[in-house]
Tab-separated table of C-alpha atoms in Angstrom:
chain	number	residue	atom	x	y	z
A	161	THR	CA	24.171	-71.777	21.884
A	162	SER	CA	20.260	-71.335	22.090
A	163	HIS	CA	18.686	-72.195	25.419
A	164	SER	CA	16.786	-71.026	28.171
A	165	GLN	CA	19.213	-69.384	30.788
A	166	PRO	CA	16.848	-70.015	34.000
A	167	THR	CA	16.230	-73.670	33.234
A	168	VAL	CA	19.752	-74.280	32.477
A	169	MET	CA	20.954	-72.535	35.879
A	170	ARG	CA	18.559	-74.592	37.898
A	171	LYS	CA	19.939	-77.679	36.464
A	172	THR	CA	23.559	-76.625	36.778
A	173	ILE	CA	22.670	-75.857	40.556
A	174	ILE	CA	20.957	-79.151	40.977
A	175	ILE	CA	23.465	-81.408	39.180
A	176	THR	CA	26.362	-79.471	40.996
A	177	ALA	CA	24.857	-80.141	44.243
A	178	LEU	CA	24.265	-83.699	43.482
A	179	ILE	CA	28.098	-84.401	42.321
A	180	CYS	CA	29.411	-82.411	45.339
A	181	CYS	CA	27.391	-84.664	47.635
A	182	CYS	CA	28.882	-87.678	45.687
A	183	LEU	CA	32.520	-86.542	46.055
A	184	MET	CA	32.438	-85.302	49.763
A	185	PRO	CA	33.141	-89.033	51.469
A	186	LEU	CA	35.722	-89.332	48.636
A	187	THR	CA	37.370	-86.204	49.489
A	188	ALA	CA	37.036	-87.104	53.264
A	189	CYS	CA	39.185	-90.344	52.777
A	190	ALA	CA	41.831	-88.683	51.050
A	191	ALA	CA	43.632	-87.602	54.018
A	192	ALA	CA	43.141	-91.251	55.760
A	193	ILE	CA	43.885	-93.287	52.730
A	194	GLY	CA	46.748	-92.437	50.353
A	195	SER	CA	45.128	-94.155	47.623
A	196	TRP	CA	42.444	-91.803	47.327
A	197	SER	CA	44.519	-88.681	47.147
A	198	LEU	CA	43.806	-88.143	43.323
A	199	PHE	CA	40.217	-86.839	44.289
A	200	THR	CA	41.383	-84.039	46.076
A	201	SER	CA	42.539	-82.255	42.889
A	202	TYR	CA	38.649	-82.466	41.605
A	203	ASN	CA	37.449	-79.414	43.674
A	204	HIS	CA	37.061	-76.672	41.410
A	205	ILE	CA	34.394	-77.261	38.777
A	206	THR	CA	34.419	-75.173	35.719
A	207	ARG	CA	32.194	-76.961	33.363
A	208	ILE	CA	29.302	-79.685	33.630
A	209	GLU	CA	27.987	-81.354	30.531
A	210	PRO	CA	24.790	-83.651	30.950
A	211	THR	CA	24.801	-86.373	28.455
A	212	GLY	CA	20.925	-87.842	29.150
A	213	LYS	CA	22.781	-90.616	30.952
A	214	ASP	CA	25.926	-89.507	32.814
A	215	VAL	CA	27.259	-86.202	33.501
A	216	PHE	CA	30.851	-85.206	32.422
A	217	VAL	CA	32.406	-82.746	34.709
A	218	CYS	CA	35.603	-80.615	34.076
A	219	ALA	CA	36.939	-79.855	37.428
A	220	SER	CA	40.552	-78.543	38.346
A	221	ALA	CA	41.488	-79.312	34.687
A	222	ARG	CA	40.613	-82.895	34.960
A	223	LEU	CA	37.702	-84.952	33.775
A	224	TYR	CA	35.320	-87.305	35.755
A	225	SER	CA	31.754	-88.703	35.139
A	226	TYR	CA	28.985	-88.824	37.371
A	227	ASN	CA	26.004	-91.483	37.188
A	228	PRO	CA	23.072	-89.934	38.633
A	229	SER	CA	21.007	-93.382	38.838
A	230	ASP	CA	23.684	-95.347	41.139
A	231	GLN	CA	25.615	-92.121	42.334
A	232	SER	CA	28.974	-93.441	40.683
A	233	VAL	CA	32.107	-91.493	39.760
A	234	THR	CA	34.458	-92.517	36.784
A	235	THR	CA	37.632	-90.588	36.432
A	236	TYR	CA	39.525	-90.295	33.079
A	237	ASP	CA	43.325	-89.768	32.585
A	238	ARG	CA	46.230	-91.146	30.701
A	239	LEU	CA	45.868	-94.326	32.357
A	240	ASN	CA	42.683	-95.284	30.763
A	241	GLY	CA	42.674	-93.620	27.334
A	242	LEU	CA	43.161	-89.771	27.313
A	243	ASN	CA	46.082	-88.031	25.483
A	244	GLY	CA	46.745	-85.168	28.017
A	245	ASN	CA	46.702	-83.929	31.245
A	246	ASP	CA	45.692	-80.035	31.592
A	247	ILE	CA	42.089	-79.749	30.244
A	248	ALA	CA	41.181	-76.436	28.988
A	249	LEU	CA	37.358	-77.310	28.027
A	250	ILE	CA	34.860	-79.734	27.336
A	251	ARG	CA	31.685	-79.912	25.361
A	252	TRP	CA	29.158	-82.786	24.883
A	253	ASN	CA	27.851	-83.316	21.232
A	254	LYS	CA	24.524	-85.289	21.394
A	255	ALA	CA	24.360	-85.482	17.585
A	256	VAL	CA	27.344	-87.855	17.482
A	257	LYS	CA	27.216	-88.683	21.072
A	258	ARG	CA	30.896	-87.576	21.868
A	259	LEU	CA	32.597	-85.538	24.163
A	260	LEU	CA	35.077	-82.772	22.880
A	261	ILE	CA	37.955	-82.525	25.386
A	262	VAL	CA	40.591	-79.908	24.505
A	263	TYR	CA	43.857	-79.500	26.626
A	264	THR	CA	45.610	-76.420	27.161
A	265	ASP	CA	48.241	-77.466	24.825
A	266	GLY	CA	46.053	-77.697	21.993
A	267	ASN	CA	45.651	-81.505	21.778
A	268	ILE	CA	42.128	-82.600	21.269
A	269	ASP	CA	40.323	-86.055	22.228
A	270	LEU	CA	37.056	-87.131	21.461
A	271	LEU	CA	35.450	-89.530	24.037
A	272	SER	CA	32.738	-91.669	22.837
A	273	ALA	CA	29.540	-92.688	24.618
A	274	ASP	CA	31.071	-96.376	24.814
A	275	GLY	CA	34.191	-95.321	26.372
A	276	SER	CA	36.634	-95.405	23.459
A	277	VAL	CA	38.890	-92.371	22.782
A	278	THR	CA	39.744	-90.901	19.446
A	279	ASN	CA	42.806	-88.416	19.261
A	280	ILE	CA	42.951	-85.426	16.871
A	281	PRO	CA	46.454	-84.212	17.205
A	282	ASP	CA	46.696	-81.792	14.164
A	283	PHE	CA	46.011	-78.627	16.258
A	284	TYR	CA	48.762	-79.605	18.883
A	285	ASN	CA	51.305	-80.603	16.392
A	286	LYS	CA	50.784	-77.556	13.938
A	287	VAL	CA	53.649	-75.060	13.931
A	288	MET	CA	52.432	-71.506	13.642
A	289	THR	CA	53.263	-67.904	15.041
A	290	GLU	CA	49.888	-67.055	15.921
A	291	ASP	CA	48.367	-67.738	19.694
A	292	LYS	CA	47.192	-71.132	19.928
A	293	THR	CA	45.537	-70.458	23.609
A	294	VAL	CA	42.099	-72.140	23.877
A	295	ASN	CA	39.479	-69.690	25.092
A	296	GLY	CA	36.034	-71.342	24.623
A	297	ALA	CA	34.000	-73.586	22.081
A	298	ALA	CA	30.522	-74.164	20.938
A	299	VAL	CA	28.718	-77.336	19.133
A	300	PHE	CA	26.349	-76.932	16.473
A	301	GLY	CA	25.646	-80.347	14.830
A	302	LYS	CA	28.327	-82.624	13.947
A	303	TYR	CA	30.830	-79.613	14.172
A	304	ALA	CA	32.705	-77.917	17.234
A	305	TYR	CA	34.087	-74.570	16.891
A	306	VAL	CA	37.067	-74.099	19.042
A	307	CYS	CA	37.952	-70.328	19.970
A	308	THR	CA	41.440	-69.604	19.718
A	309	GLY	CA	43.899	-66.466	20.171
A	310	PHE	CA	44.136	-66.088	16.691
A	311	GLY	CA	40.534	-67.092	15.650
A	312	MET	CA	38.882	-70.718	15.336
A	313	ILE	CA	39.457	-74.109	14.464
A	314	LYS	CA	36.244	-76.076	13.127
A	315	VAL	CA	36.384	-79.806	14.198
A	316	ASP	CA	34.501	-82.519	12.504
A	317	MET	CA	33.561	-84.641	15.585
A	318	GLN	CA	31.851	-87.441	13.680
A	319	ARG	CA	35.030	-88.064	11.122
A	320	ALA	CA	37.442	-87.011	14.016
A	321	GLU	CA	39.508	-84.436	12.228
A	322	ILE	CA	40.122	-80.854	12.132
A	323	ALA	CA	37.572	-79.441	8.998
A	324	ASP	CA	38.813	-75.683	8.879
A	325	THR	CA	40.827	-73.095	10.484
A	326	TYR	CA	39.661	-69.450	10.624
A	327	ASN	CA	42.320	-67.086	11.057
A	328	ILE	CA	40.217	-64.207	11.775
A	329	GLY	CA	43.294	-62.134	13.294
A	330	GLN	CA	41.511	-61.604	16.588
A	331	ILE	CA	41.601	-63.274	20.200
A	332	CYS	CA	38.193	-65.129	20.155
A	333	TYR	CA	36.303	-66.229	23.214
A	334	ASP	CA	33.080	-67.539	22.471
A	335	VAL	CA	31.012	-68.083	19.496
A	336	THR	CA	27.143	-68.875	18.618
A	337	GLU	CA	25.058	-69.623	15.398
A	338	TYR	CA	22.681	-66.797	14.762
A	339	ASP	CA	20.589	-66.455	11.778
A	340	GLY	CA	22.773	-68.187	9.144
A	341	SER	CA	25.676	-66.754	10.520
A	342	LEU	CA	28.649	-67.461	12.977
A	343	VAL	CA	29.086	-64.468	15.764
A	344	VAL	CA	32.327	-64.450	17.821
A	345	GLY	CA	33.080	-62.645	20.888
A	346	THR	CA	36.377	-60.518	20.787
A	347	ARG	CA	38.233	-57.758	22.889
A	348	ASN	CA	37.380	-55.677	19.777
A	349	GLY	CA	33.864	-56.493	19.694
A	350	PRO	CA	31.458	-59.161	18.070
A	351	TYR	CA	32.321	-60.184	14.422
A	352	ARG	CA	29.972	-61.893	12.127
A	353	ALA	CA	30.124	-64.031	8.887
A	354	ARG	CA	27.646	-65.928	7.248
A	355	LEU	CA	27.975	-69.778	6.987
A	356	THR	CA	27.676	-69.563	3.383
A	357	ASP	CA	30.620	-67.075	3.172
A	358	ASN	CA	34.599	-68.210	2.755
A	359	LEU	CA	35.268	-68.343	6.742
A	360	MET	CA	38.796	-68.603	5.943
A	361	ASP	CA	38.982	-65.118	4.463
A	362	LYS	CA	39.621	-62.603	7.091
A	363	ALA	CA	37.310	-60.148	4.829
A	364	SER	CA	34.250	-62.300	5.368
A	365	TRP	CA	34.192	-61.274	9.259
A	366	LYS	CA	32.510	-58.105	9.797
A	367	GLN	CA	32.841	-56.221	13.230
A	368	MET	CA	29.113	-55.390	14.498
A	369	SER	CA	30.336	-53.227	17.376
A	370	PRO	CA	33.426	-52.218	19.161
A	371	TRP	CA	32.271	-53.170	22.666
A	372	ARG	CA	34.242	-55.814	24.268
A	373	ILE	CA	32.404	-59.179	24.247
A	374	LEU	CA	33.188	-62.611	25.953
A	375	TYR	CA	30.047	-64.265	25.779
A	376	THR	CA	27.729	-64.748	22.808
A	377	PHE	CA	24.412	-66.895	23.350
A	378	THR	CA	20.786	-67.009	21.572
A	379	ILE	CA	17.607	-67.285	23.377
A	380	GLY	CA	14.959	-68.132	20.818
A	381	GLU	CA	15.588	-65.653	17.725
A	382	LYS	CA	17.546	-63.092	20.068
A	383	LEU	CA	21.172	-62.673	20.123
A	384	TYR	CA	22.814	-61.706	23.380
A	385	LEU	CA	26.487	-60.289	23.977
A	386	GLY	CA	28.045	-60.231	27.229
A	387	SER	CA	31.258	-58.938	28.810
A	388	THR	CA	32.398	-59.112	32.736
A	389	ASN	CA	29.943	-56.204	33.754
A	390	TYR	CA	26.946	-56.202	30.994
A	391	LEU	CA	24.837	-57.909	28.906
A	392	ALA	CA	23.572	-56.671	25.539
A	393	LEU	CA	21.145	-57.480	22.967
A	394	TYR	CA	21.592	-57.223	19.034
A	395	ASP	CA	18.744	-55.134	17.387
A	396	ALA	CA	18.473	-56.636	14.055
A	397	ALA	CA	16.011	-54.286	13.017
A	398	ASN	CA	18.788	-51.154	13.170
A	399	ASN	CA	21.749	-53.536	12.948
A	400	SER	CA	22.757	-52.254	16.459
A	401	ILE	CA	23.506	-53.442	20.092
A	402	ARG	CA	21.994	-52.079	23.115
A	403	GLN	CA	22.813	-52.820	26.783
A	404	VAL	CA	20.050	-54.410	28.674
A	405	ALA	CA	21.949	-55.264	31.990
A	406	ARG	CA	24.608	-54.146	33.814
């Protein structure tokens, strides 16, 4: 997603510190009060999604929200509407004001701003030989693109349905929009397809480079591609990729 990396990092650090400070008293109570033991499993934060009012946090494959105005914490689970246990990822969609929740088994929930939950079980229920492992996701407009072990699924978060399935034949790790195209990161390099193409056709996805790519994002009009030990920049003029940091 297009953003300013330093600004996002500063905000993330500040939000994380506030949340940890808020949860510390709850964690301390866990050993003494059995009813608080639930909070001991919320200790490994993997994703923070600010909404403008609350902050949704995925920690230890569980979900809670933090309200900065009153420092209150609300947990979410099967007891109050969710349809799964182990959460693979979350993404906030500001266009439709819903939180995408994808579980490790492929089940999908949409948590609305009013607290209501809409379940999309289609991917979970679909019998297929391809790898359904969930690796990443990104939100653009009303859609969420969920990266899997075979390609991507396109979720219409407004209509609460699977809009399309793209069997790219690659393990996809991340996706971003760039210059009218979708760019996905795979172990065999980044692949690109124009949004006007038939994305369900494998032939529409063109390999941009053989470099293993785990992360894709844009800053302004520039496309960045990264792995565990390097960051690369796409050179549109020469249709090439060059390393900018290691």
